[in-house]
Coordinates of C-alpha atoms in Angstrom, one line a residue:
M22 CA -34.8 55.6 18.7
P23 CA -37.9 53.5 18.4
C24 CA -35.9 49.7 18.3
I25 CA -34.6 50.1 21.3
P26 CA -36.0 49.9 25.1
D27 CA -36.5 52.0 27.8
T28 CA -35.5 49.7 30.3
I29 CA -33.6 46.4 30.3
C30 CA -34.7 43.9 33.0
G31 CA -35.7 47.3 35.2
A32 CA -32.4 49.1 34.4
D33 CA -32.3 52.6 32.4
V34 CA -31.0 51.4 29.1
D35 CA -29.1 54.6 28.9
S36 CA -27.6 54.3 32.8
L37 CA -26.7 51.0 31.5
F38 CA -24.9 51.2 28.1
A39 CA -23.6 55.2 29.1
Y40 CA -20.7 55.9 26.6
P41 CA -17.9 57.1 28.8
T42 CA -16.0 60.4 27.1
V43 CA -12.4 61.9 28.3
K44 CA -13.2 65.1 29.6
I45 CA -10.2 67.8 30.2
V46 CA -10.2 69.3 33.4
R47 CA -8.0 71.9 34.9
I48 CA -7.7 71.5 38.6
R49 CA -6.2 74.6 40.5
D50 CA -4.0 73.0 42.6
S51 CA -0.3 73.5 42.6
R52 CA 0.6 70.1 44.6
L53 CA -1.1 68.5 41.4
G54 CA 0.9 70.6 39.2
L55 CA 4.3 70.4 40.9
F56 CA 3.8 66.8 41.4
K57 CA 3.6 65.7 37.7
L58 CA 6.0 67.9 36.6
F59 CA 8.1 65.9 39.2
L60 CA 7.3 62.5 37.8
I61 CA 7.9 63.8 34.0
F62 CA 11.8 65.2 35.2
L63 CA 12.3 61.7 36.9
I64 CA 10.6 59.9 34.0
T65 CA 12.6 62.3 31.6
L66 CA 16.1 61.3 33.7
Y67 CA 15.8 57.7 33.8
V68 CA 14.8 57.4 29.6
G69 CA 17.9 60.0 29.0
L70 CA 20.5 58.3 31.7
I71 CA 20.0 54.6 31.8
Q72 CA 18.1 53.6 28.9
L73 CA 19.5 56.0 26.2
W74 CA 23.3 56.3 27.9
K75 CA 23.9 54.1 30.4
D76 CA 21.9 50.7 28.7
S77 CA 23.0 52.0 24.8
G78 CA 19.2 51.8 23.8
Y79 CA 20.0 53.7 20.5
L80 CA 22.1 50.4 19.6
A81 CA 21.1 47.7 17.2
T82 CA 22.4 44.6 18.4
E83 CA 23.0 41.1 16.8
K84 CA 24.3 37.3 18.4
V85 CA 27.8 36.3 17.6
S86 CA 29.0 33.4 15.7
G87 CA 32.4 32.3 14.9
I88 CA 35.2 29.7 14.2
T89 CA 37.9 28.5 16.8
R90 CA 41.8 26.9 16.3
F91 CA 43.6 25.4 19.1
T92 CA 47.0 24.4 19.6
L93 CA 49.0 22.4 22.5
Q94 CA 52.8 22.7 23.5
Q95 CA 54.3 21.0 25.6
P96 CA 56.0 22.8 28.7
T97 CA 59.6 24.9 27.2
V98 CA 62.0 26.9 28.5
D99 CA 60.7 30.2 28.0
D100 CA 57.7 29.5 26.9
C101 CA 59.7 29.0 22.8
S102 CA 58.2 27.3 20.1
P103 CA 58.9 23.5 20.0
T104 CA 59.7 24.1 16.0
N105 CA 62.5 25.7 16.3
S106 CA 65.8 24.3 16.7
D107 CA 67.4 26.0 19.7
C108 CA 64.2 25.1 22.0
M109 CA 64.7 23.4 24.8
N110 CA 61.6 21.5 26.7
D111 CA 61.1 22.0 30.3
Y112 CA 59.5 19.3 31.7
D113 CA 59.2 18.5 35.3
S114 CA 61.1 15.8 37.0
L115 CA 59.1 12.4 37.4
E116 CA 60.5 12.3 41.1
S117 CA 59.1 15.8 41.8
L118 CA 55.4 14.4 40.8
P119 CA 54.0 12.8 43.2
Y120 CA 51.2 11.1 40.9
C121 CA 54.2 9.1 39.2
S122 CA 54.9 5.9 40.5
Q123 CA 59.2 6.8 40.4
S124 CA 58.3 9.6 42.6
S125 CA 58.3 8.9 46.3
L126 CA 56.2 11.6 47.4
P127 CA 52.8 10.6 48.9
Y128 CA 49.8 11.1 46.5
S129 CA 46.3 10.3 47.2
G130 CA 45.2 8.8 44.4
T131 CA 46.4 5.4 42.7
K132 CA 50.6 6.2 41.3
Y133 CA 51.0 5.0 37.4
P134 CA 54.4 5.3 35.7
C135 CA 54.5 8.9 34.2
Q136 CA 56.1 9.4 30.6
Y137 CA 57.0 12.2 28.8
Y138 CA 55.0 13.1 25.7
E139 CA 54.7 15.9 22.8
N140 CA 52.0 17.8 22.3
V141 CA 51.4 15.6 19.0
G142 CA 51.1 12.8 21.5
L143 CA 48.3 14.0 23.7
Q144 CA 46.7 16.5 21.9
Q145 CA 43.5 15.3 20.0
M146 CA 41.0 17.8 17.5
F147 CA 37.8 18.6 16.9
E148 CA 35.3 20.8 15.5
S149 CA 35.2 23.4 18.5
S150 CA 37.1 21.5 21.1
I151 CA 40.2 19.4 22.1
L152 CA 41.4 17.0 23.9
V153 CA 44.5 16.9 26.1
S154 CA 44.9 13.7 27.4
T155 CA 46.4 13.0 30.7
R156 CA 46.6 8.9 31.2
I157 CA 46.7 6.4 28.1
T158 CA 46.6 2.8 28.5
T159 CA 48.3 0.7 25.5
R160 CA 47.4 -2.2 24.7
A161 CA 49.8 -4.4 22.2
E162 CA 47.2 -7.0 20.0
T163 CA 47.4 -9.6 17.8
L164 CA 44.7 -10.5 15.0
V165 CA 43.1 -14.0 16.1
C166 CA 40.4 -13.6 13.8
N167 CA 39.4 -12.8 10.1
A168 CA 37.3 -13.9 7.5
S169 CA 39.0 -16.8 6.2
L170 CA 39.7 -18.1 10.3
A171 CA 36.6 -17.3 11.6
Y172 CA 34.6 -20.4 13.5
D173 CA 31.7 -22.3 11.9
V174 CA 29.0 -22.6 14.7
E175 CA 25.6 -24.4 12.8
G176 CA 26.3 -22.4 9.5
T177 CA 27.5 -19.0 10.9
T178 CA 30.4 -17.0 10.3
T179 CA 31.4 -15.4 13.6
C180 CA 34.6 -14.2 15.4
P181 CA 34.3 -14.5 19.4
R182 CA 37.4 -12.1 19.2
V183 CA 39.0 -10.2 16.9
Y184 CA 42.0 -9.3 18.6
N185 CA 43.7 -10.3 22.0
L186 CA 46.9 -9.1 23.9
T187 CA 49.8 -10.5 22.2
T188 CA 51.1 -11.0 25.8
P189 CA 49.7 -10.6 29.1
E190 CA 52.5 -8.3 29.9
S191 CA 51.3 -6.2 26.3
E192 CA 48.8 -4.0 28.5
L193 CA 50.3 -0.8 29.9
T194 CA 49.1 2.7 31.6
R195 CA 50.9 5.6 31.8
Y196 CA 50.7 9.2 33.4
A197 CA 51.4 12.1 31.1
A198 CA 53.8 14.4 33.1
S199 CA 53.5 17.5 33.7
V200 CA 50.3 17.7 32.0
E201 CA 49.1 20.5 33.9
R202 CA 51.9 22.8 32.5
F203 CA 51.2 21.8 28.8
T204 CA 49.4 25.3 27.3
V205 CA 46.4 25.6 25.1
L206 CA 46.5 28.1 22.8
F207 CA 43.4 29.7 21.4
D208 CA 43.1 31.5 17.6
T209 CA 38.5 32.9 17.7
S210 CA 36.9 34.4 15.2
V211 CA 34.3 36.3 16.0
M212 CA 31.2 38.5 13.6
A213 CA 28.2 39.9 13.6
T214 CA 27.3 39.4 9.7
T215 CA 23.9 42.0 9.9
L216 CA 25.8 44.4 11.5
N217 CA 29.2 44.3 9.6
I218 CA 31.2 43.5 12.3
Y219 CA 34.8 41.2 12.8
G220 CA 37.2 40.8 14.9
D221 CA 40.2 38.2 15.0
S222 CA 41.7 37.5 18.5
N223 CA 44.8 39.1 18.0
E224 CA 42.8 42.2 17.1
M225 CA 40.8 41.6 20.6
E226 CA 41.3 41.5 24.4
G227 CA 40.7 38.9 27.2
R228 CA 39.9 37.8 30.5
L229 CA 40.1 34.8 32.3
Y230 CA 37.2 35.0 35.0
V231 CA 38.1 32.8 38.5
E232 CA 35.0 32.7 40.2
K233 CA 36.2 31.1 43.2
N234 CA 39.9 30.0 43.2
S235 CA 41.1 32.6 45.6
A236 CA 44.7 31.0 45.7
L237 CA 45.3 31.5 41.6
C238 CA 44.2 34.8 41.8
E239 CA 46.6 35.2 44.6
S240 CA 49.1 33.6 42.3
D241 CA 49.0 35.8 39.4
A242 CA 50.4 39.5 39.2
T243 CA 47.8 40.5 36.6
A244 CA 44.6 39.8 38.8
T245 CA 41.9 42.4 38.5
K246 CA 38.7 43.0 40.8
Y247 CA 36.8 44.2 37.8
W248 CA 37.5 43.2 33.8
S249 CA 39.3 46.4 33.6
G250 CA 41.3 49.1 34.9
N251 CA 43.8 48.7 37.7
A252 CA 42.3 47.3 40.8
F253 CA 44.3 44.7 41.4
T254 CA 43.1 41.7 44.3
N255 CA 44.5 39.0 45.9
S256 CA 41.2 37.0 46.4
A257 CA 38.4 35.7 43.9
P258 CA 36.7 36.3 41.9
C259 CA 38.8 38.1 40.0
Y260 CA 40.1 38.6 36.3
I261 CA 43.3 37.2 34.9
A262 CA 44.8 38.8 31.5
P263 CA 45.9 35.4 29.2
N264 CA 49.6 34.4 28.2
K265 CA 50.4 36.1 24.7
T266 CA 52.0 34.8 21.8
S267 CA 54.2 37.1 19.6
E268 CA 51.3 37.3 17.1
N269 CA 48.7 38.6 20.0
L270 CA 47.1 35.2 20.7
D271 CA 46.0 33.7 24.2
Y272 CA 46.8 30.4 25.7
F273 CA 46.8 29.2 29.2
Q274 CA 47.8 26.2 31.4
L275 CA 46.0 23.3 31.4
G276 CA 46.3 23.7 35.3
A277 CA 45.3 27.5 35.3
L278 CA 42.0 26.4 33.4
M279 CA 41.2 24.1 35.8
S280 CA 42.2 26.2 38.9
A281 CA 39.7 29.2 37.1
A282 CA 36.7 25.8 37.1
N283 CA 37.7 25.5 41.1
S284 CA 39.3 22.4 40.4
D285 CA 42.4 20.3 39.2
L286 CA 43.9 17.1 38.0
D287 CA 43.9 15.2 41.4
D288 CA 40.3 16.4 42.3
G289 CA 38.6 13.1 42.4
N290 CA 39.8 10.8 39.0
N291 CA 40.1 13.5 36.7
R292 CA 43.6 12.7 36.0
Y293 CA 42.6 9.1 35.5
D294 CA 39.0 9.0 34.4
G295 CA 39.4 12.6 32.3
A296 CA 36.5 14.7 32.5
T297 CA 34.6 17.6 30.1
M298 CA 34.9 21.0 30.5
V299 CA 32.9 23.7 28.4
L300 CA 34.9 27.4 28.3
Q301 CA 32.4 29.7 27.6
V302 CA 34.1 32.6 26.0
T303 CA 31.8 36.1 26.1
Y304 CA 31.6 38.7 23.5
T305 CA 31.1 42.3 23.6
N306 CA 31.8 45.9 22.5
M307 CA 29.0 47.6 24.2
F308 CA 29.8 49.0 28.0
S309 CA 27.4 50.9 30.3
W310 CA 27.8 54.6 30.1
T311 CA 30.6 54.7 27.4
G312 CA 28.6 53.0 25.0
V313 CA 30.3 51.0 21.8
S314 CA 33.5 50.6 21.0
N315 CA 35.7 49.8 17.9
K316 CA 37.7 47.1 19.9
I317 CA 35.7 43.9 20.9
Q318 CA 36.6 42.4 24.5
Y319 CA 36.1 39.4 25.8
T320 CA 35.6 37.2 28.9
Y321 CA 36.9 33.4 29.3
K322 CA 34.7 31.4 31.9
P323 CA 35.5 27.6 32.4
Y324 CA 32.8 25.3 34.0
L325 CA 33.9 21.7 34.5
S326 CA 31.0 19.3 34.3
S327 CA 30.7 17.0 37.5
G328 CA 30.6 13.4 37.0
T329 CA 31.9 13.1 33.7
S330 CA 34.8 11.5 32.1
F331 CA 36.4 11.3 28.6
K332 CA 37.9 8.4 26.8
M333 CA 38.9 7.7 23.3
Y334 CA 40.5 5.0 21.0
E335 CA 43.7 5.1 18.8
S336 CA 44.6 2.4 16.8
V337 CA 48.6 2.6 15.6
W338 CA 48.6 -0.6 13.0
Q339 CA 52.0 -2.9 12.7
G340 CA 50.8 -5.1 9.8
G341 CA 53.4 -7.6 8.3
D342 CA 54.2 -7.3 4.4
E343 CA 51.7 -10.4 3.4
G344 CA 49.6 -8.6 1.2
P345 CA 47.4 -5.3 1.2
G346 CA 45.0 -6.8 4.0
S347 CA 48.5 -7.8 6.3
Y348 CA 48.6 -4.3 8.2
R349 CA 45.9 -5.8 10.7
E350 CA 47.6 -8.4 11.6
K351 CA 49.2 -6.7 14.7
R352 CA 48.0 -3.5 16.4
T353 CA 49.0 -1.0 19.5
L354 CA 45.4 0.4 20.9
L355 CA 45.9 3.3 22.7
N356 CA 42.9 4.2 25.4
K357 CA 43.5 7.4 25.9
H358 CA 41.7 9.4 29.0
G359 CA 42.0 13.5 29.6
I360 CA 40.2 16.5 29.4
K361 CA 37.9 17.4 26.5
I362 CA 37.9 21.3 26.3
D363 CA 34.6 22.3 24.3
L364 CA 34.8 25.8 23.8
V365 CA 31.3 28.0 23.2
Q366 CA 31.3 31.4 21.8
S367 CA 28.6 33.6 23.0
G368 CA 27.2 37.4 23.4
D369 CA 26.0 40.2 21.5
L370 CA 27.9 43.3 19.2
G371 CA 25.9 46.3 18.5
A372 CA 26.1 49.1 16.3
F373 CA 24.5 52.6 16.0
S374 CA 21.2 52.1 14.7
F375 CA 18.8 55.4 14.0
P376 CA 15.4 52.8 13.5
Q377 CA 16.6 51.8 17.1
L378 CA 16.7 55.2 19.1
L379 CA 13.2 55.7 17.3
V380 CA 11.8 52.2 19.2
S381 CA 13.6 53.6 22.2
L382 CA 12.1 57.4 22.3
T383 CA 8.8 55.4 21.1
T384 CA 8.8 53.3 24.1
S385 CA 9.6 56.2 26.6
L386 CA 6.2 57.9 26.1
T387 CA 4.3 55.1 27.9
L388 CA 6.0 55.9 30.7
L389 CA 5.4 59.3 30.8
A390 CA 1.7 58.4 30.8
M391 CA 1.9 57.0 33.4
A392 CA 2.7 60.6 35.4
T393 CA -0.8 61.3 34.3
V394 CA -2.1 57.8 36.0
V395 CA -0.3 58.4 39.0
T396 CA -1.3 62.4 39.8
D397 CA -4.9 61.3 38.6
Y398 CA -4.9 58.7 41.1
V399 CA -3.2 61.0 44.6
A400 CA -6.0 63.6 43.2
L401 CA -8.6 61.3 43.3
Y402 CA -8.0 59.3 46.1
L403 CA -5.0 60.3 48.5
L404 CA -5.7 64.5 48.8
P405 CA -8.4 65.8 51.6
D406 CA -10.2 67.2 48.6
K407 CA -10.9 63.8 46.8
E408 CA -14.4 64.7 46.5
I409 CA -14.3 68.0 44.8
Y410 CA -11.7 66.5 42.3
N411 CA -14.1 63.3 41.3
D412 CA -17.1 65.7 41.2
C413 CA -14.8 67.4 38.5
K414 CA -13.1 65.0 36.6
Y415 CA -16.3 62.4 36.8
E416 CA -19.4 64.2 35.6
V417 CA -23.0 62.2 34.8
T418 CA -25.3 63.9 32.2
D419 CA -28.6 64.0 32.2
D420 CA -30.9 61.5 30.6
K421 CA -30.9 62.0 26.6
D422 CA -35.0 62.2 27.2
E423 CA -34.7 64.6 30.1
W424 CA -32.4 67.0 27.2
H425 CA -35.2 66.4 24.9
R426 CA -37.3 67.6 27.2
K427 CA -35.7 70.2 28.8
S428 CA -35.4 71.8 25.4
L429 CA -38.2 71.4 24.3
Q430 CA -40.1 72.8 27.4
K431 CA -38.0 75.8 26.0
S432 CA -38.4 76.0 22.9
M433 CA -42.7 75.8 23.8
S434 CA -41.8 79.0 26.5
A435 CA -40.7 81.1 23.4
A436 CA -43.5 79.7 21.3
A437 CA -46.3 80.6 23.9
A438 CA -44.9 84.1 24.2
G439 CA -44.5 84.5 20.4
G440 CA -47.8 83.6 19.0
D441 CA -50.4 80.9 18.6
N442 CA -49.2 79.9 15.1
D443 CA -45.5 78.6 16.5
F444 CA -47.4 77.0 19.5
D445 CA -49.7 74.6 17.9
R446 CA -47.0 73.7 15.5
L447 CA -45.1 72.5 18.1
I448 CA -47.9 71.0 20.1
D449 CA -48.3 68.9 17.2
S450 CA -44.6 67.5 16.8
E451 CA -43.9 63.6 16.5
E452 CA -41.3 64.8 18.9
H453 CA -44.0 66.3 21.5
V454 CA -46.1 63.1 21.0
A455 CA -42.8 60.9 21.9
L456 CA -42.5 62.7 25.2
Y457 CA -45.8 63.7 26.4
G458 CA -48.5 61.3 24.5
D459 CA -51.8 62.6 23.3
K460 CA -51.3 65.8 21.2
R461 CA -53.8 67.8 23.5
T462 CA -56.4 66.6 26.3
K463 CA -59.7 67.8 27.3
G464 CA -60.1 71.1 28.0
G465 CA -57.8 72.7 25.4
K466 CA -55.2 71.9 28.0
V467 CA -51.7 71.0 26.7
N468 CA -50.1 68.1 27.9
S469 CA -46.4 69.3 28.2
G470 CA -45.4 71.4 31.1
V471 CA -46.3 74.6 29.5
G472 CA -49.8 76.0 28.7
K473 CA -51.8 77.8 26.4
V474 CA -53.2 80.6 28.5

């Protein structure tokens, strides 16, 4: 092409911008052929066994969402329901509880008087959490300032204090007796709406994961080394089956949840100040090798936030009969500290999806291409015959002008043998001029490497 120079900065333009293309070479070497077949076999085995079978590469997955209901219950005989008239409470005696001032047993922390509470006196419900009070400080207070009794300081209505203690003895601190034996019931529902998968607690099966507390694993006869199976164990980590109600709902003692989080109420100031526990519930219906199951399984994993405390206030109004606003005259302020359990639902649910199967198979084609890449590397860089294989695989052609020159010389040789007319026509062609310059030189000789005699 006339617009392209022959050289650029002394470099041949055809070599500089050479076009690489694929060339199929059959190397008759059984070592390379068997090696590539072996790689293809391994890749096929990996795709079939690991990606598709073990990891269920044919399943479409979706993050779960769900709702939770909590219920707190005091210890009862045989875990009966307190709503039954014949159900009796099963509290420990105050003398047997070391943290109670009524007990003479040694205690590492500060003792306070203990009081028996029912569930309604200790529980506080939130959207996805529950507070179990362990210490309650009550303050009997009297209204000392309202709008009509407000102080007038330089024309500004203000109240230095709205309430004062009724008497100096009106502030009392008490521990909740046997609170570690209170049980927390979890009623959860989970869903993956896109895949149309739904599950309720009474239809699913769960386990409590104990990461470090071997004493809890040893004390529970249901503790197993793995989530499923009968590999019972006495050491952590282990999985513990939950207690079940007559409606097949899960419940655990507060003390068991604290132990599973590798702590207890008397660890630090948990009983006095309270703490925050994150209870992660992970759901799945996908399992290695067996694929998808019709029954959803889940695992409770409790984590206690170190260095945290939790409290909330509640007012019990005890006003008089002097009008609509008189309810504020007296109140009992409850300062509640306890364990706040935040339940977090997570996990993935899966269902068979033909498009997902196609995606997995398409992805595996990339791995099959790697078999050729690895085999080429072995042939070109590792085998003793690598130089021969390099020459076979990579071929550098002649310059295009050299191709034209050889083709023209071949045609002119044939023309010289066949007659003057063809020969003269080729000599006068633009192709001959482009390659050799002038059409003829002095003396009638042809400037082409093929002479006319």
